Amino acid sequence: MKSFCISFLAVVLGLLTSPLPANEHGPARTELERFAEGLETFQAEFTQTVIAQDGSIQDQSGGNVWLQSPDKLRWVYVGDFPETIVADGKNIWIYDESLQQVTVKPQSSESSDSPLMILADVKRLDEQFNVAELGAFEDVQILELKSRQEESEFERILLGLDAGGIRMMAMEDAFGQRTEIRFAGAHKNTGLDAGLFVFTPPEGADVVGVAALQE
């Protein structure tokens, strides 16, 4: 779940903070451009479902997400296995409350080969992905991203958008497993506490990894 979430959030941050080319204006891209225009912050509740190739549900979870352009986020899973992921612009912190363990690594080490950096550059977006409009599904317009590289963590990324912005995101891997995240109660450009994007390891927690020095 951790590695998936980091890659997934990279996609969210990249898409929400990057303008898309003006030469391909299908309905999904139009809605994404409209939502991304002037975006500074985003927050929402989410539900996450992992679906196997045979259609069986492997895992369900939920929580809350906060994003701040261009590179900060807080993603919190609630329930039986609470987990908090914070990207502060320099480091990614992953806190597994059940294990009382914190994993930290420089944010650049995750983003250097992730969609975060690719989607932050419009030219690289089209170089790295085949982008297609798939039409309407469940009252949202679907945008598909397929990596042009043979070795990719995901076979494709799907975005579901409507006039209110991003409603659904999904990633499908090479084994046919699909992870869907659906957003509700979303708010754009509302004031967020800066403390949301600061993480201090709880007293007594084991810390694994090395953080990059803050400037």
JSON list of C-alpha atoms in Angstrom, two decimals, residues 101-172:
[
{"chain": "A", "resi": 101, "resn": "GLN", "atom": "CA", "xyz": [7.47, 2.59, 12.76]},
{"chain": "A", "resi": 102, "resn": "VAL", "atom": "CA", "xyz": [8.41, 5.61, 10.66]},
{"chain": "A", "resi": 103, "resn": "THR", "atom": "CA", "xyz": [10.04, 5.23, 7.25]},
{"chain": "A", "resi": 104, "resn": "VAL", "atom": "CA", "xyz": [11.68, 8.32, 5.75]},
{"chain": "A", "resi": 105, "resn": "LYS", "atom": "CA", "xyz": [13.42, 8.98, 2.47]},
{"chain": "A", "resi": 106, "resn": "PRO", "atom": "CA", "xyz": [14.27, 12.08, 0.40]},
{"chain": "A", "resi": 107, "resn": "GLN", "atom": "CA", "xyz": [11.29, 13.08, -1.70]},
{"chain": "A", "resi": 108, "resn": "SER", "atom": "CA", "xyz": [13.46, 13.36, -4.79]},
{"chain": "A", "resi": 109, "resn": "SER", "atom": "CA", "xyz": [14.34, 9.67, -4.59]},
{"chain": "A", "resi": 110, "resn": "GLU", "atom": "CA", "xyz": [10.67, 8.80, -5.11]},
{"chain": "A", "resi": 111, "resn": "SER", "atom": "CA", "xyz": [9.85, 11.49, -7.63]},
{"chain": "A", "resi": 112, "resn": "SER", "atom": "CA", "xyz": [12.84, 11.26, -9.95]},
{"chain": "A", "resi": 113, "resn": "ASP", "atom": "CA", "xyz": [11.34, 8.34, -11.87]},
{"chain": "A", "resi": 114, "resn": "SER", "atom": "CA", "xyz": [7.69, 8.93, -11.02]},
{"chain": "A", "resi": 115, "resn": "PRO", "atom": "CA", "xyz": [4.87, 10.80, -12.79]},
{"chain": "A", "resi": 116, "resn": "LEU", "atom": "CA", "xyz": [5.39, 13.72, -10.39]},
{"chain": "A", "resi": 117, "resn": "MET", "atom": "CA", "xyz": [8.37, 14.97, -12.39]},
{"chain": "A", "resi": 118, "resn": "ILE", "atom": "CA", "xyz": [7.02, 13.82, -15.75]},
{"chain": "A", "resi": 119, "resn": "LEU", "atom": "CA", "xyz": [3.67, 15.52, -15.35]},
{"chain": "A", "resi": 120, "resn": "ALA", "atom": "CA", "xyz": [5.25, 18.69, -14.02]},
{"chain": "A", "resi": 121, "resn": "ASP", "atom": "CA", "xyz": [6.61, 19.16, -17.54]},
{"chain": "A", "resi": 122, "resn": "VAL", "atom": "CA", "xyz": [3.95, 19.18, -20.24]},
{"chain": "A", "resi": 123, "resn": "LYS", "atom": "CA", "xyz": [6.37, 18.11, -22.95]},
{"chain": "A", "resi": 124, "resn": "ARG", "atom": "CA", "xyz": [7.50, 15.13, -20.90]},
{"chain": "A", "resi": 125, "resn": "LEU", "atom": "CA", "xyz": [3.87, 14.21, -20.25]},
{"chain": "A", "resi": 126, "resn": "ASP", "atom": "CA", "xyz": [3.29, 13.57, -23.94]},
{"chain": "A", "resi": 127, "resn": "GLU", "atom": "CA", "xyz": [6.71, 12.00, -24.33]},
{"chain": "A", "resi": 128, "resn": "GLN", "atom": "CA", "xyz": [6.13, 9.47, -21.56]},
{"chain": "A", "resi": 129, "resn": "PHE", "atom": "CA", "xyz": [2.40, 8.77, -21.87]},
{"chain": "A", "resi": 130, "resn": "ASN", "atom": "CA", "xyz": [-0.15, 8.03, -24.55]},
{"chain": "A", "resi": 131, "resn": "VAL", "atom": "CA", "xyz": [-3.14, 10.09, -23.45]},
{"chain": "A", "resi": 132, "resn": "ALA", "atom": "CA", "xyz": [-6.64, 9.13, -24.58]},
{"chain": "A", "resi": 133, "resn": "GLU", "atom": "CA", "xyz": [-10.22, 10.13, -23.90]},
{"chain": "A", "resi": 134, "resn": "LEU", "atom": "CA", "xyz": [-12.36, 7.10, -23.03]},
{"chain": "A", "resi": 135, "resn": "GLY", "atom": "CA", "xyz": [-15.71, 8.86, -22.80]},
{"chain": "A", "resi": 136, "resn": "ALA", "atom": "CA", "xyz": [-18.30, 8.90, -20.04]},
{"chain": "A", "resi": 137, "resn": "PHE", "atom": "CA", "xyz": [-18.56, 6.31, -17.27]},
{"chain": "A", "resi": 138, "resn": "GLU", "atom": "CA", "xyz": [-20.68, 6.62, -14.12]},
{"chain": "A", "resi": 139, "resn": "ASP", "atom": "CA", "xyz": [-21.35, 10.31, -14.81]},
{"chain": "A", "resi": 140, "resn": "VAL", "atom": "CA", "xyz": [-17.66, 11.22, -15.15]},
{"chain": "A", "resi": 141, "resn": "GLN", "atom": "CA", "xyz": [-15.40, 11.66, -18.15]},
{"chain": "A", "resi": 142, "resn": "ILE", "atom": "CA", "xyz": [-12.47, 9.24, -18.23]},
{"chain": "A", "resi": 143, "resn": "LEU", "atom": "CA", "xyz": [-8.93, 10.19, -19.23]},
{"chain": "A", "resi": 144, "resn": "GLU", "atom": "CA", "xyz": [-6.44, 7.36, -19.79]},
{"chain": "A", "resi": 145, "resn": "LEU", "atom": "CA", "xyz": [-2.66, 7.59, -19.42]},
{"chain": "A", "resi": 146, "resn": "LYS", "atom": "CA", "xyz": [-0.51, 4.73, -20.72]},
{"chain": "A", "resi": 147, "resn": "SER", "atom": "CA", "xyz": [3.23, 4.75, -20.23]},
{"chain": "A", "resi": 148, "resn": "ARG", "atom": "CA", "xyz": [5.32, 4.64, -23.39]},
{"chain": "A", "resi": 149, "resn": "GLN", "atom": "CA", "xyz": [8.06, 2.81, -21.49]},
{"chain": "A", "resi": 150, "resn": "GLU", "atom": "CA", "xyz": [8.16, -0.98, -21.49]},
{"chain": "A", "resi": 151, "resn": "GLU", "atom": "CA", "xyz": [9.01, -1.16, -17.80]},
{"chain": "A", "resi": 152, "resn": "SER", "atom": "CA", "xyz": [6.39, 0.73, -15.84]},
{"chain": "A", "resi": 153, "resn": "GLU", "atom": "CA", "xyz": [4.87, 0.14, -12.42]},
{"chain": "A", "resi": 154, "resn": "PHE", "atom": "CA", "xyz": [1.38, 0.56, -13.87]},
{"chain": "A", "resi": 155, "resn": "GLU", "atom": "CA", "xyz": [-0.16, -0.52, -17.15]},
{"chain": "A", "resi": 156, "resn": "ARG", "atom": "CA", "xyz": [-2.41, 2.50, -17.19]},
{"chain": "A", "resi": 157, "resn": "ILE", "atom": "CA", "xyz": [-3.78, 5.33, -15.07]},
{"chain": "A", "resi": 158, "resn": "LEU", "atom": "CA", "xyz": [-7.42, 6.38, -15.31]},
{"chain": "A", "resi": 159, "resn": "LEU", "atom": "CA", "xyz": [-8.82, 9.73, -14.17]},
{"chain": "A", "resi": 160, "resn": "GLY", "atom": "CA", "xyz": [-12.52, 10.37, -13.73]},
{"chain": "A", "resi": 161, "resn": "LEU", "atom": "CA", "xyz": [-13.55, 14.03, -13.94]},
{"chain": "A", "resi": 162, "resn": "ASP", "atom": "CA", "xyz": [-16.67, 16.15, -14.00]},
{"chain": "A", "resi": 163, "resn": "ALA", "atom": "CA", "xyz": [-17.49, 19.83, -13.58]},
{"chain": "A", "resi": 164, "resn": "GLY", "atom": "CA", "xyz": [-16.48, 19.56, -9.92]},
{"chain": "A", "resi": 165, "resn": "GLY", "atom": "CA", "xyz": [-12.98, 18.31, -10.69]},
{"chain": "A", "resi": 166, "resn": "ILE", "atom": "CA", "xyz": [-11.36, 14.94, -10.03]},
{"chain": "A", "resi": 167, "resn": "ARG", "atom": "CA", "xyz": [-13.81, 12.36, -8.69]},
{"chain": "A", "resi": 168, "resn": "MET", "atom": "CA", "xyz": [-11.96, 9.09, -9.28]},
{"chain": "A", "resi": 169, "resn": "MET", "atom": "CA", "xyz": [-8.47, 7.81, -9.99]},
{"chain": "A", "resi": 170, "resn": "ALA", "atom": "CA", "xyz": [-7.42, 4.25, -10.76]},
{"chain": "A", "resi": 171, "resn": "MET", "atom": "CA", "xyz": [-4.22, 2.42, -11.53]},
{"chain": "A", "resi": 172, "resn": "GLU", "atom": "CA", "xyz": [-3.92, -0.99, -13.11]}
]
